[in-house]
Coordinates of C-alpha atoms in Angstrom, one line a residue:
X1 CA 30.4 29.7 -8.0
X2 CA 32.0 28.6 -4.4
X3 CA 29.6 27.5 -1.8
X4 CA 30.1 29.1 1.4
X5 CA 29.1 26.7 4.3
X6 CA 29.0 27.8 8.0
X7 CA 29.5 25.2 11.0
X8 CA 27.6 21.8 10.3
X9 CA 27.0 18.9 12.8
X10 CA 27.3 15.5 11.6
X11 CA 26.1 12.8 14.1
X12 CA 26.3 9.5 11.8
X13 CA 26.6 8.4 8.1
X14 CA 25.0 5.5 7.2
X15 CA 27.0 2.9 5.3
X16 CA 25.1 3.6 1.5
X17 CA 24.9 7.5 2.3
X18 CA 26.7 10.4 0.6
X19 CA 27.8 13.3 2.5
X20 CA 29.2 16.5 0.6
X21 CA 30.1 19.8 1.7
X22 CA 30.4 22.5 -0.9
X23 CA 30.3 22.5 -4.6
X24 CA 29.2 19.3 -6.6
X25 CA 28.4 18.5 -10.0
X26 CA 26.2 15.2 -9.5
X27 CA 25.5 13.0 -7.0
X28 CA 23.5 9.8 -7.6
X29 CA 22.4 6.8 -5.4
X30 CA 23.0 3.4 -6.4
X31 CA 20.4 1.8 -4.3
X32 CA 16.7 3.0 -3.2
X33 CA 14.7 1.9 -0.6
X34 CA 11.2 2.5 0.8
X35 CA 10.4 3.4 4.5
X36 CA 7.2 4.1 6.1
X37 CA 6.9 5.8 9.5
X38 CA 4.5 7.9 11.4
X39 CA 4.5 11.4 12.3
X40 CA 7.6 12.9 13.7
X41 CA 9.6 9.6 13.4
X42 CA 12.7 11.1 11.5
X43 CA 12.6 14.6 13.5
X44 CA 16.6 15.2 14.3
X45 CA 17.9 18.1 16.2
X46 CA 18.6 19.2 19.7
X47 CA 16.1 19.8 22.2
X48 CA 13.0 19.1 20.2
X49 CA 9.3 18.7 21.9
X50 CA 7.0 17.1 19.5
X51 CA 3.1 16.6 20.3
X52 CA 1.7 14.4 17.7
X53 CA -2.2 13.6 19.0
X54 CA -2.9 11.1 16.1
X55 CA -0.7 9.8 13.9
X56 CA -1.5 6.8 11.6
X57 CA 0.9 5.9 8.6
X58 CA -1.0 4.3 5.3
X59 CA 1.7 1.8 4.1
X60 CA -0.6 0.4 1.2
X61 CA 1.2 1.1 -2.1
X62 CA 0.1 -0.9 -5.2
X63 CA 2.9 0.5 -7.1
X64 CA 5.7 -2.2 -8.4
X65 CA 8.3 0.2 -9.2
X66 CA 8.8 3.7 -7.4
X67 CA 12.7 4.5 -7.8
X68 CA 14.8 3.5 -10.5
X69 CA 18.6 3.6 -10.0
X70 CA 19.5 2.0 -13.6
X71 CA 22.6 3.7 -14.8
X72 CA 23.9 5.1 -11.8
X73 CA 27.6 4.1 -10.9

């Protein structure tokens, strides 16, 4: 089924990013990363008003492997 896409706004695309508009069968990452950030860190948009009175980020992680991308080309 064809996709109907309205207006989109792209500010930037990173080096290892994937951008797709419309129909797609499969998108697979070739790299993974773990990022820790506090509340309101990745909010994007025009005219945002964010109020975070307290923000605590727990970065303690005992896992050795979180994301596996073996076999993605």
